[in-house]
N, CA, C and O of each residue as an XYZ file, in Angstrom:
784
protein
N       0.838     -1.177     -0.005
C      -0.019      0.015      0.012
C       0.898      1.235     -0.008
O       1.914      1.259      0.688
N       0.544      2.257     -0.808
C       1.340      3.448     -0.881
C       1.046      4.375      0.303
O       0.067      4.190      1.025
N       1.900      5.358      0.483
C       1.709      6.330      1.580
C       0.335      6.978      1.520
O      -0.368      7.052      2.528
N      -0.051      7.452      0.323
C      -1.346      8.122      0.197
C      -2.500      7.163      0.492
O      -3.497      7.546      1.104
N      -2.354      5.923      0.054
C      -3.410      4.934      0.357
C      -3.494      4.675      1.852
O      -4.581      4.516      2.406
N      -2.335      4.634      2.499
C      -2.323      4.483      3.992
C      -3.058      5.648      4.630
O      -3.902      5.438      5.502
N      -2.763      6.850      4.223
C      -3.377      8.054      4.782
C      -4.866      8.035      4.533
O      -5.647      8.295      5.449
N      -5.286      7.729      3.294
C      -6.726      7.678      2.990
C      -7.452      6.619      3.788
O      -8.572      6.845      4.246
N      -6.828      5.461      3.962
C      -7.522      4.413      4.720
C      -7.609      4.813      6.230
O      -8.586      4.492      6.907
N      -6.610      5.489      6.709
C      -6.658      5.993      8.122
C      -7.813      6.967      8.284
O      -8.540      6.913      9.276
N      -7.983      7.850      7.321
C      -9.050      8.883      7.370
C     -10.418      8.182      7.298
O     -11.321      8.495      8.074
N     -10.558      7.249      6.375
C     -11.843      6.577      6.155
C     -12.205      5.618      7.261
O     -13.367      5.533      7.658
N     -11.210      4.886      7.771
C     -11.517      3.742      8.656
C     -11.532      4.043     10.124
O     -12.081      3.262     10.902
N     -10.951      5.145     10.535
C     -10.924      5.431     11.967
C     -11.962      6.437     12.386
O     -12.316      7.334     11.620
N     -12.438      6.298     13.563
C     -13.348      7.289     14.142
C     -12.574      8.593     14.386
O     -11.345      8.601     14.454
N     -13.309      9.663     14.513
C     -12.651     10.935     14.816
C     -11.934     10.843     16.140
O     -12.476     10.288     17.095
N     -10.747     11.366     16.222
C      -9.993     11.311     17.491
C     -10.644     12.159     18.562
O     -11.381     13.096     18.254
N     -10.385     11.844     19.796
C     -10.931     12.601     20.928
C     -10.274     13.985     20.991
O      -9.083     14.104     20.705
N     -11.008     15.012     21.353
C     -10.460     16.383     21.368
C      -9.231     16.533     22.258
O      -8.330     17.307     21.936
N      -9.179     15.794     23.385
C      -8.015     15.945     24.302
C      -6.745     15.381     23.731
O      -5.671     15.627     24.279
N      -6.824     14.613     22.620
C      -5.619     14.045     22.015
C      -4.754     15.160     21.424
O      -3.544     14.964     21.306
N      -5.309     16.330     21.043
C      -4.527     17.371     20.444
C      -3.405     17.863     21.379
O      -2.304     18.181     20.930
N      -3.707     17.917     22.685
C      -2.669     18.289     23.675
C      -1.526     17.243     23.640
O      -0.357     17.608     23.769
N      -1.853     15.974     23.471
C      -0.841     14.948     23.424
C       0.014     15.087     22.156
O       1.234     14.929     22.203
N      -0.637     15.384     21.028
C       0.115     15.600     19.798
C       1.024     16.811     19.917
O       2.149     16.795     19.417
N       0.543     17.869     20.579
C       1.349     19.065     20.796
C       2.572     18.714     21.638
O       3.680     19.150     21.324
N       2.388     17.938     22.696
C       3.535     17.543     23.532
C       4.517     16.658     22.756
O       5.729     16.804     22.914
N       4.018     15.756     21.935
C       4.929     14.953     21.057
C       5.702     15.842     20.149
O       6.907     15.652     19.987
N       5.056     16.819     19.540
C       5.722     17.759     18.670
C       6.788     18.550     19.410
O       7.885     18.772     18.897
N       6.453     18.967     20.613
C       7.392     19.736     21.462
C       8.617     18.874     21.810
O       9.745     19.363     21.756
N       8.411     17.630     22.157
C       9.477     16.753     22.587
C      10.324     16.254     21.405
O      11.553     16.293     21.454
N       9.648     15.785     20.339
C      10.321     15.142     19.226
C      10.689     16.118     18.095
O      11.531     15.789     17.258
N      10.085     17.289     18.056
C      10.337     18.210     16.962
C       9.554     17.906     15.729
O       9.597     18.687     14.778
N       8.822     16.786     15.691
C       8.018     16.427     14.520
C       6.997     15.370     15.003
O       7.099     14.839     16.109
N       6.015     15.090     14.132
C       5.031     14.060     14.377
C       5.152     12.994     13.308
O       5.618     13.271     12.203
N       4.734     11.771     13.628
C       4.653     10.724     12.631
C       3.493     11.094     11.666
O       2.670     11.951     11.986
N       3.443     10.456     10.518
C       2.386     10.779      9.603
C       1.033     10.439     10.192
O       0.070     11.171      9.964
N       0.928      9.347     10.949
C      -0.346      8.965     11.565
C      -0.813     10.034     12.580
O      -1.981     10.421     12.599
N       0.111     10.487     13.401
C      -0.237     11.512     14.396
C      -0.606     12.846     13.693
O      -1.499     13.575     14.126
N       0.120     13.127     12.596
C      -0.215     14.368     11.851
C      -1.598     14.296     11.316
O      -2.358     15.257     11.438
N      -1.962     13.173     10.717
C      -3.333     13.010     10.184
C      -4.368     13.267     11.260
O      -5.330     14.002     11.039
N      -4.180     12.674     12.408
C      -5.149     12.821     13.499
C      -5.197     14.277     14.032
O      -6.273     14.806     14.311
N      -4.030     14.900     14.166
C      -3.962     16.262     14.641
C      -4.654     17.215     13.655
O      -5.379     18.116     14.078
N      -4.437     17.025     12.356
C      -5.096     17.854     11.358
C      -6.584     17.617     11.370
O      -7.359     18.561     11.217
N      -7.000     16.390     11.547
C      -8.459     16.115     11.666
C      -9.050     16.885     12.832
O     -10.128     17.467     12.714
N      -8.335     16.891     13.984
C      -8.845     17.616     15.116
C      -8.916     19.145     14.888
O      -9.854     19.800     15.343
N      -7.934     19.692     14.192
C      -7.974     21.097     13.864
C      -9.160     21.415     12.959
O      -9.843     22.423     13.144
N      -9.397     20.541     11.975
C     -10.486     20.753     11.055
C     -11.836     20.589     11.724
O     -12.767     21.352     11.463
N     -11.938     19.593     12.583
C     -13.205     19.384     13.296
C     -13.517     20.524     14.257
O     -14.683     20.834     14.500
N     -12.482     21.144     14.800
C     -12.636     22.235     15.768
C     -13.163     21.771     17.096
O     -13.692     22.589     17.848
N     -13.047     20.487     17.434
C     -13.579     19.996     18.716
C     -12.688     20.332     19.909
O     -13.234     20.545     20.992
N     -11.346     20.396     19.797
C     -10.574     20.843     20.947
C     -10.844     22.324     21.189
O     -11.302     23.023     20.285
N     -10.570     22.806     22.384
C     -10.806     24.208     22.677
C      -9.956     25.062     21.784
O      -8.922     24.624     21.281
N     -10.402     26.309     21.584
C      -9.627     27.261     20.793
C      -8.222     27.448     21.367
O      -7.254     27.550     20.613
N      -8.105     27.493     22.686
C      -6.846     27.682     23.351
C      -5.919     26.519     23.041
O      -4.728     26.737     22.821
N      -6.422     25.295     23.017
C      -5.595     24.130     22.722
C      -5.209     24.097     21.278
O      -4.086     23.707     20.959
N      -6.092     24.489     20.380
C      -5.760     24.549     18.974
C      -4.681     25.585     18.685
O      -3.780     25.346     17.881
N      -4.778     26.739     19.346
C      -3.763     27.758     19.237
C      -2.422     27.289     19.767
O      -1.397     27.541     19.134
N      -2.398     26.632     20.878
C      -1.150     26.107     21.448
C      -0.475     25.147     20.436
O       0.731     25.224     20.206
N      -1.274     24.250     19.843
C      -0.750     23.317     18.861
C      -0.144     24.046     17.679
O       0.972     23.742     17.257
N      -0.902     25.037     17.130
C      -0.424     25.754     15.958
C       0.819     26.609     16.242
O       1.667     26.791     15.368
N       0.916     27.124     17.456
C       2.133     27.881     17.835
C       3.330     26.945     17.843
O       4.437     27.348     17.486
N       3.120     25.717     18.242
C       4.207     24.739     18.327
C       4.642     24.240     16.913
O       5.768     23.792     16.697
N       3.689     24.349     15.991
C       3.899     23.809     14.629
C       4.579     24.920     13.778
O       3.950     25.531     12.915
N       5.831     25.145     14.044
C       6.589     26.164     13.338
C       7.052     25.651     11.966
O       7.128     24.440     11.755
N       7.357     26.555     11.041
C       7.746     26.105      9.682
C       8.948     25.161      9.695
O       9.014     24.269      8.849
N       9.902     25.317     10.617
C      11.047     24.430     10.615
C      10.699     23.038     11.169
O      11.488     22.102     11.038
N       9.524     22.909     11.785
C       9.111     21.600     12.281
C       8.211     20.865     11.297
O       8.030     19.654     11.415
N       7.655     21.568     10.343
C       6.731     20.962      9.381
C       7.543     20.240      8.315
O       7.741     20.753      7.213
N       8.015     19.031      8.662
C       8.861     18.273      7.742
C       8.037     17.644      6.651
O       6.808     17.653      6.726
N       8.675     17.099      5.640
C       8.023     16.546      4.458
C       6.882     15.598      4.755
O       5.790     15.749      4.207
N       7.122     14.610      5.627
C       6.089     13.615      5.911
C       4.863     14.292      6.572
O       3.722     13.923      6.296
N       5.119     15.284      7.444
C       3.996     15.954      8.068
C       3.219     16.801      7.027
O       1.988     16.801      7.021
N       3.923     17.492      6.184
C       3.260     18.290      5.131
C       2.465     17.402      4.187
O       1.347     17.756      3.813
N       3.002     16.279      3.800
C       2.349     15.369      2.897
C       1.062     14.790      3.553
O       0.034     14.615      2.899
N       1.167     14.508      4.849
C       0.001     13.967      5.569
C      -1.108     15.027      5.683
O      -2.279     14.731      5.446
N      -0.737     16.241      6.042
C      -1.708     17.322      6.155
C      -2.360     17.572      4.792
O      -3.578     17.734      4.713
N      -1.571     17.605      3.730
C      -2.128     17.818      2.388
C      -3.071     16.681      1.999
O      -4.106     16.922      1.378
N      -2.722     15.442      2.358
C      -3.561     14.313      2.037
C      -4.921     14.390      2.730
O      -5.937     14.027      2.137
N      -4.949     14.856      3.971
C      -6.210     15.021      4.671
C      -7.088     16.041      3.940
O      -8.269     15.790      3.702
N      -6.506     17.194      3.583
C      -7.266     18.244      2.895
C      -7.739     17.760      1.517
O      -8.857     18.069      1.104
N      -6.907     17.017      0.817
C      -7.292     16.527     -0.522
C      -8.407     15.520     -0.399
O      -9.298     15.487     -1.248
N      -8.386     14.689      0.640
C      -9.432     13.671      0.861
C     -10.773     14.366      1.048
O     -11.806     13.830      0.645
N     -10.774     15.544      1.651
C     -12.016     16.265      1.994
C     -12.431     17.269      0.914
O     -13.538     17.803      0.983
N     -11.594     17.539     -0.062
C     -11.879     18.534     -1.095
C     -12.654     17.986     -2.242
O     -12.526     16.796     -2.530
N     -13.476     18.792     -2.941
C     -14.150     18.321     -4.146
C     -13.173     18.139     -5.300
O     -12.103     18.748     -5.303
N     -13.516     17.330     -6.256
C     -12.709     17.085     -7.416
C     -13.077     18.103     -8.524
O     -14.259     18.358     -8.754
N     -12.093     18.668     -9.190
C     -12.324     19.585    -10.302
C     -12.202     18.752    -11.583
O     -11.111     18.282    -11.904
N     -13.318     18.560    -12.326
C     -13.242     17.762    -13.554
C     -12.631     18.544    -14.703
O     -13.255     19.474    -15.214
N     -11.445     18.194    -15.110
C     -10.761     18.871    -16.226
C     -10.013     17.833    -17.039
O      -9.616     16.774    -16.552
N      -9.843     18.189    -18.297
C      -9.086     17.311    -19.222
C      -7.628     17.748    -19.260
O      -6.800     17.061    -19.859
N      -7.296     18.868    -18.638
C      -5.922     19.403    -18.661
C      -4.994     18.463    -17.956
O      -5.243     18.005    -16.840
N      -3.888     18.184    -18.663
C      -2.858     17.321    -18.040
C      -1.506     17.622    -18.665
O      -1.406     17.581    -19.892
N      -0.507     17.908    -17.939
C      -0.549     18.059    -16.463
C      -1.174     19.356    -16.107
O      -1.240     20.275    -16.923
N      -1.637     19.441    -14.888
C      -2.311     20.640    -14.355
C      -1.377     21.239    -13.299
O      -0.925     20.542    -12.391
N      -1.098     22.529    -13.429
C      -0.183     23.219    -12.523
C      -0.952     23.926    -11.429
O      -1.905     24.652    -11.711
N      -0.552     23.725    -10.180
C      -1.123     24.455     -9.051
C      -0.043     25.338     -8.451
O       0.999     24.858     -8.006
N      -0.306     26.613     -8.448
C       0.707     27.558     -7.966
C       0.229     28.280     -6.709
O       0.237     29.509     -6.639
N      -0.188     27.488     -5.717
C      -0.599     28.064     -4.457
C       0.561     28.760     -3.818
O       1.662     28.210     -3.776
N       0.355     29.937     -3.324
C       1.457     30.750     -2.730
C       1.662     30.459     -1.239
O       1.139     29.493     -0.683
N       2.424     31.316     -0.647
C       2.794     31.131      0.790
C       1.848     31.882      1.707
O       1.886     31.635      2.913
N       1.011     32.772      1.228
C       0.123     33.563      2.063
C       0.420     33.494      3.551
O       0.622     32.415      4.109
N       0.444     34.644      4.177
C       0.670     34.664      5.612
C       2.156     34.621      5.986
O       2.503     34.332      7.131
N       3.016     34.905      5.030
C       4.477     34.845      5.328
C       4.999     36.047      6.065
O       6.166     36.064      6.459
N       4.166     37.066      6.267
C       4.527     38.295      7.004
C       5.641     39.057      6.292
O       6.284     39.891      6.929
N       5.911     38.813      4.987
C       6.981     39.540      4.290
C       6.435     40.723      3.491
O       7.226     41.463      2.906
N       5.140     40.929      3.441
C       4.552     42.069      2.714
C       4.779     41.996      1.211
O       4.829     43.033      0.549
N       4.914     40.818      0.670
C       5.127     40.669     -0.785
C       3.814     40.772     -1.537
O       2.745     40.537     -0.973
N       3.895     41.121     -2.804
C       2.692     41.090     -3.616
C       2.410     39.654     -4.010
O       3.177     38.749     -3.683
N       1.317     39.448     -4.707
C       0.850     38.106     -5.009
C       1.654     37.452     -6.123
O       1.178     37.363     -7.255
N       2.822     37.010     -5.831
C       3.725     36.420     -6.818
C       3.081     35.165     -7.429
O       3.068     35.020     -8.651
N       2.559     34.280     -6.616
C       1.981     33.015     -7.151
C       0.795     33.317     -8.081
O       0.614     32.635     -9.090
N       0.009     34.305     -7.756
C      -1.149     34.668     -8.584
C      -0.692     35.143     -9.950
O      -1.189     34.687    -10.980
N       0.249     36.053     -9.945
C       0.766     36.596    -11.218
C       1.520     35.484    -12.022
O       1.447     35.441    -13.250
N       2.219     34.618    -11.316
C       2.866     33.482    -11.998
C       1.822     32.572    -12.643
O       2.014     32.092    -13.761
N       0.713     32.337    -11.933
C      -0.348     31.524    -12.492
C      -0.974     32.128    -13.738
O      -1.217     31.432    -14.724
N      -1.227     33.406    -13.685
C      -1.797     34.096    -14.874
C      -0.812     34.052    -16.028
O      -1.209     33.840    -17.174
N       0.437     34.245    -15.748
C       1.483     34.210    -16.783
C       1.544     32.815    -17.423
O       1.584     32.685    -18.646
N       1.551     31.768    -16.571
C       1.601     30.405    -17.095
C       0.368     30.116    -17.936
O       0.485     29.531    -19.012
N      -0.823     30.515    -17.467
C      -2.026     30.312    -18.242
C      -1.985     30.981    -19.568
O      -2.435     30.417    -20.565
N      -1.442     32.205    -19.608
C      -1.313     32.933    -20.881
C      -0.318     32.231    -21.821
O      -0.372     32.437    -23.033
N       0.570     31.421    -21.288
C       1.523     30.665    -22.067
C       1.037     29.265    -22.353
O       1.833     28.386    -22.684
N      -0.267     29.044    -22.229
C      -0.950     27.756    -22.521
C      -0.591     26.635    -21.522
O      -0.718     25.460    -21.867
N      -0.155     26.959    -20.319
C       0.060     25.972    -19.261
C      -1.215     25.999    -18.430
O      -1.549     27.040    -17.864
N      -1.950     24.862    -18.339
C      -3.170     24.841    -17.525
C      -2.859     25.028    -16.032
O      -1.996     24.350    -15.474
N      -3.582     25.960    -15.403
C      -3.310     26.340    -14.011
C      -4.598     26.300    -13.211
O      -5.625     26.834    -13.630
N      -4.526     25.656    -12.047
C      -5.564     25.757    -11.025
C      -4.931     26.532     -9.900
O      -4.125     25.992     -9.142
N      -5.295     27.812     -9.783
C      -4.721     28.682     -8.750
C      -5.563     28.641     -7.516
O      -6.712     29.083     -7.532
N      -5.018     28.118     -6.443
C      -5.725     28.000     -5.184
C      -5.376     29.204     -4.309
O      -4.215     29.607     -4.255
N      -6.349     29.773     -3.633
C      -6.043     30.934     -2.766
C      -7.263     31.430     -2.033
O      -8.309     30.781     -2.008
N      -7.107     32.591     -1.440
C      -8.099     33.118     -0.525
C      -8.117     34.647     -0.618
O      -7.295     35.252     -1.305
N      -9.046     35.236      0.070
C      -9.032     36.687      0.332
C      -7.952     36.952      1.395
O      -7.443     36.025      2.024
N      -7.619     38.218      1.576
C      -6.619     38.551      2.580
C      -7.057     38.102      3.959
O      -8.169     38.415      4.385
N      -6.224     37.393      4.650
C      -6.451     36.992      6.027
C      -5.422     37.681      6.905
O      -5.748     38.248      7.948
N      -4.200     37.621      6.471
C      -3.071     38.200      7.284
C      -2.357     39.285      6.544
O      -1.395     39.844      7.071
N      -2.786     39.622      5.319
C      -2.103     40.697      4.546
C      -3.180     41.669      4.085
O      -4.348     41.550      4.455
N      -2.768     42.620      3.279
C      -3.709     43.616      2.776
C      -4.400     43.172      1.511
O      -5.445     43.725      1.168
N      -3.870     42.208      0.809
C      -4.458     41.748     -0.453
C      -4.169     40.267     -0.704
O      -3.020     39.874     -0.904
N      -5.198     39.472     -0.690
C      -5.024     38.037     -1.005
C      -5.209     37.834     -2.498
O      -5.577     38.759     -3.222
N      -4.951     36.620     -2.950
C      -5.060     36.311     -4.366
C      -6.501     36.529     -4.868
O      -6.690     37.001     -5.989
N      -7.491     36.200     -4.075
C      -8.907     36.438     -4.480
C      -9.157     37.908     -4.678
O      -9.815     38.311     -5.637
N      -8.628     38.726     -3.761
C      -8.805     40.197     -3.843
C      -8.200     40.714     -5.151
O      -8.821     41.525     -5.837
N      -7.018     40.261     -5.496
C      -6.339     40.713     -6.717
C      -7.080     40.297     -7.944
O      -7.284     41.100     -8.855
N      -7.495     39.027     -7.986
C      -8.243     38.553     -9.177
C      -9.589     39.199     -9.336
O     -10.023     39.453    -10.460
N     -10.272     39.478     -8.223
C     -11.558     40.190     -8.320
C     -11.344     41.618     -8.892
O     -12.143     42.105     -9.691
N     -10.244     42.269     -8.458
C      -9.950     43.600     -8.973
C      -9.663     43.571    -10.486
O      -9.905     44.545    -11.199
N      -9.142     42.431    -10.948
C      -8.840     42.291    -12.391
C     -10.069     41.769    -13.171
O      -9.998     41.620    -14.391
N     -11.190     41.491    -12.481
C     -12.395     41.023    -13.135
C     -12.385     39.532    -13.445
O     -13.155     39.074    -14.289
N     -11.537     38.778    -12.784
C     -11.467     37.331    -13.023
C     -12.337     36.659    -11.952
O     -12.200     36.952    -10.765
N     -13.229     35.761    -12.376
C     -14.118     35.087    -11.411
C     -13.367     34.313    -10.338
O     -12.390     33.615    -10.609
N     -13.856     34.462     -9.109
C     -13.182     33.813     -7.963
C     -14.063     32.849     -7.246
O     -13.619     32.229     -6.279
N     -15.319     32.681     -7.673
C     -16.235     31.840     -6.931
C     -16.838     30.757     -7.849
O     -18.051     30.561     -7.914
N     -15.929     30.068     -8.548
C     -16.379     29.024     -9.509
C     -16.667     27.707     -8.799
O     -15.966     27.316     -7.865
N     -17.721     27.030     -9.268
C     -17.979     25.674     -8.753
C     -16.879     24.758     -9.373
O     -16.192     25.150    -10.316
N     -16.741     23.566     -8.832
C     -15.734     22.630     -9.412
C     -15.953     22.394    -10.909
O     -14.991     22.335    -11.675
N     -17.199     22.261    -11.320
C     -17.506     22.055    -12.746
C     -17.121     23.265    -13.579
O     -16.502     23.129    -14.634
N     -17.494     24.470    -13.095
C     -17.128     25.717    -13.780
C     -15.614     25.893    -13.853
O     -15.085     26.316    -14.881
N     -14.921     25.571    -12.772
C     -13.464     25.708    -12.747
C     -12.864     24.752    -13.758
O     -11.946     25.145    -14.479
N     -13.336     23.509    -13.850
C     -12.829     22.549    -14.833
C     -13.013     23.052    -16.228
O     -12.084     22.999    -17.033
N     -14.221     23.553    -16.546
C     -14.451     24.079    -17.919
C     -13.539     25.272    -18.200
O     -12.991     25.405    -19.294
N     -13.386     26.125    -17.208
C     -12.562     27.345    -17.422
C     -11.102     26.958    -17.629
O     -10.427     27.572    -18.455
N     -10.602     25.982    -16.924
C      -9.248     25.500    -17.135
C      -9.090     24.948    -18.566
O      -8.127     25.252    -19.270
N     -10.071     24.129    -18.961
C     -10.044     23.520    -20.261
C     -10.120     24.589    -21.399
O      -9.491     24.428    -22.445
N     -10.878     25.646    -21.180
C     -11.062     26.671    -22.203
C     -10.049     27.804    -22.153
O      -9.653     28.332    -23.192
N      -9.622     28.187    -20.931
C      -8.787     29.385    -20.802
C      -7.455     29.173    -20.129
O      -6.678     30.113    -19.955
N      -7.188     27.928    -19.748
C      -5.913     27.531    -19.081
C      -5.714     28.166    -17.713
O      -4.586     28.165    -17.218
N      -6.738     28.702    -17.081
C      -6.585     29.292    -15.741
C      -7.941     29.297    -15.063
O      -8.941     29.688    -15.663
N      -7.975     28.866    -13.818
C      -9.156     29.026    -12.971
C      -8.680     29.195    -11.545
O      -7.655     28.652    -11.133
N      -9.458     29.968    -10.807
C      -9.165     30.202     -9.395
C     -10.024     29.286     -8.559
O     -11.231     29.182     -8.778
N      -9.392     28.605     -7.579
C     -10.107     27.750     -6.651
C     -10.111     28.484     -5.300
O      -9.092     28.533     -4.611
N     -11.237     29.036     -4.943
C     -11.386     29.821     -3.708
C     -11.326     28.881     -2.494
O     -12.193     28.024     -2.319
N     -10.306     29.051     -1.674
C     -10.011     28.158     -0.546
C     -11.232     27.803      0.315
O     -11.464     26.618      0.558
N     -12.032     28.795      0.793
C     -13.145     28.423      1.640
C     -14.180     27.525      0.908
O     -14.868     26.724      1.542
N     -14.271     27.664     -0.365
C     -15.194     26.835     -1.141
C     -14.662     25.400     -1.360
O     -15.408     24.424     -1.285
N     -13.363     25.312     -1.631
C     -12.764     24.014     -1.948
C     -12.238     23.331     -0.690
O     -12.053     22.114     -0.692
N     -12.003     24.053      0.342
C     -11.519     23.455      1.602
C     -12.365     24.011      2.715
O     -11.856     24.670      3.622
N     -13.669     23.747      2.654
C     -14.564     24.259      3.700
C     -14.210     23.711      5.074
O     -14.608     24.262      6.100
N     -13.457     22.620      5.075
C     -13.018     22.018      6.329
C     -12.125     22.942      7.113
O     -11.984     22.774      8.324
N     -11.516     23.914      6.464
C     -10.547     24.823      7.174
C     -11.265     25.974      7.867
O     -10.601     26.841      8.435
N     -12.585     26.015      7.843
C     -13.289     27.121      8.512
C     -12.966     27.266     10.004
O     -13.007     28.356     10.575
N     -12.649     26.127     10.601
C     -12.286     26.191     12.051
C     -10.867     26.666     12.292
O     -10.496     26.953     13.430
N     -10.065     26.756     11.239
C      -8.676     27.159     11.373
C      -8.467     28.615     10.958
O      -7.587     29.282     11.504
N      -9.244     29.120     10.016
C      -9.064     30.463      9.511
C      -9.018     31.545     10.594
O      -8.104     32.369     10.555
N      -9.932     31.594     11.545
C      -9.888     32.613     12.571
C      -8.583     32.531     13.417
O      -8.074     33.536     13.914
N      -8.079     31.300     13.549
C      -6.846     31.083     14.314
C      -5.637     31.659     13.550
O      -4.720     32.203     14.165
N      -5.636     31.540     12.229
C      -4.552     32.103     11.433
C      -4.450     33.603     11.616
O      -3.352     34.150     11.727
N      -5.595     34.269     11.646
C      -5.584     35.722     11.831
C      -5.007     36.058     13.213
O      -4.186     36.967     13.339
N      -5.424     35.347     14.216
C      -4.928     35.579     15.544
C      -3.436     35.331     15.667
O      -2.721     36.131     16.270
N      -2.951     34.207     15.089
C      -1.518     33.919     15.101
C      -0.720     34.985     14.356
O       0.374     35.360     14.780
N      -1.278     35.478     13.229
C      -0.604     36.519     12.486
C      -0.464     37.793     13.338
O       0.590     38.428     13.365
N      -1.543     38.141     14.023
C      -1.467     39.343     14.919
C      -0.409     39.162     16.022
O       0.167     40.143     16.491
N      -0.155     37.917     16.434
C       0.878     37.664     17.440
C       2.276     37.618     16.833
O       3.263     37.527     17.563
N       2.372     37.682     15.478
C       3.652     37.684     14.836
C       4.119     36.337     14.341
O       5.267     36.207     13.915
N       3.273     35.338     14.382
C       3.639     33.983     13.888
C       3.361     33.883     12.402
O       2.357     34.413     11.926
N       4.247     33.202     11.646
C       3.938     32.944     10.209
C       2.775     31.951     10.184
O       2.687     31.058     11.027
N       1.897     32.120      9.215
C       0.733     31.223      9.114
C       0.674     30.542      7.776
O      -0.240     29.756      7.524
């Protein structure tokens, strides 16, 4: 069984973890500097469910610094989100996703958005994933709206738009509605000076 198949079976076959487990995952992260892929899957599920207290979710996210988010942890977190996201039906292959770093606290303009538009103009099919500003003054959705580019496409509309125009925007709250319990925490962490 592949890594992704292992992650998907863990998500499908296990009951939701108990809210108090997030404190244990935070302590493991604190002690070991990283989590196993299984623990990462469960911790991300708890963040998405929003069942632990806000204080406990914030403590976990403060501990999850960029230098601790190693490859296996990132792959596990991405697999959870992909498992819960809708599929965009498109014939484009390969399909390029240029999701940016949003929340990096560097005050940069939307490099990934402009890169996606440029690639699309060069006939490279792009699914640009992003959001409105959460921690900055202008998110990718804000920029694209100002340019008159649709930002609220259904998966079917996005697929058609990619096939016809080589570019579509996938609005994060629509495609990853599971993150609604994490978005307010990102804003709070940003105000505290943490990268999000």
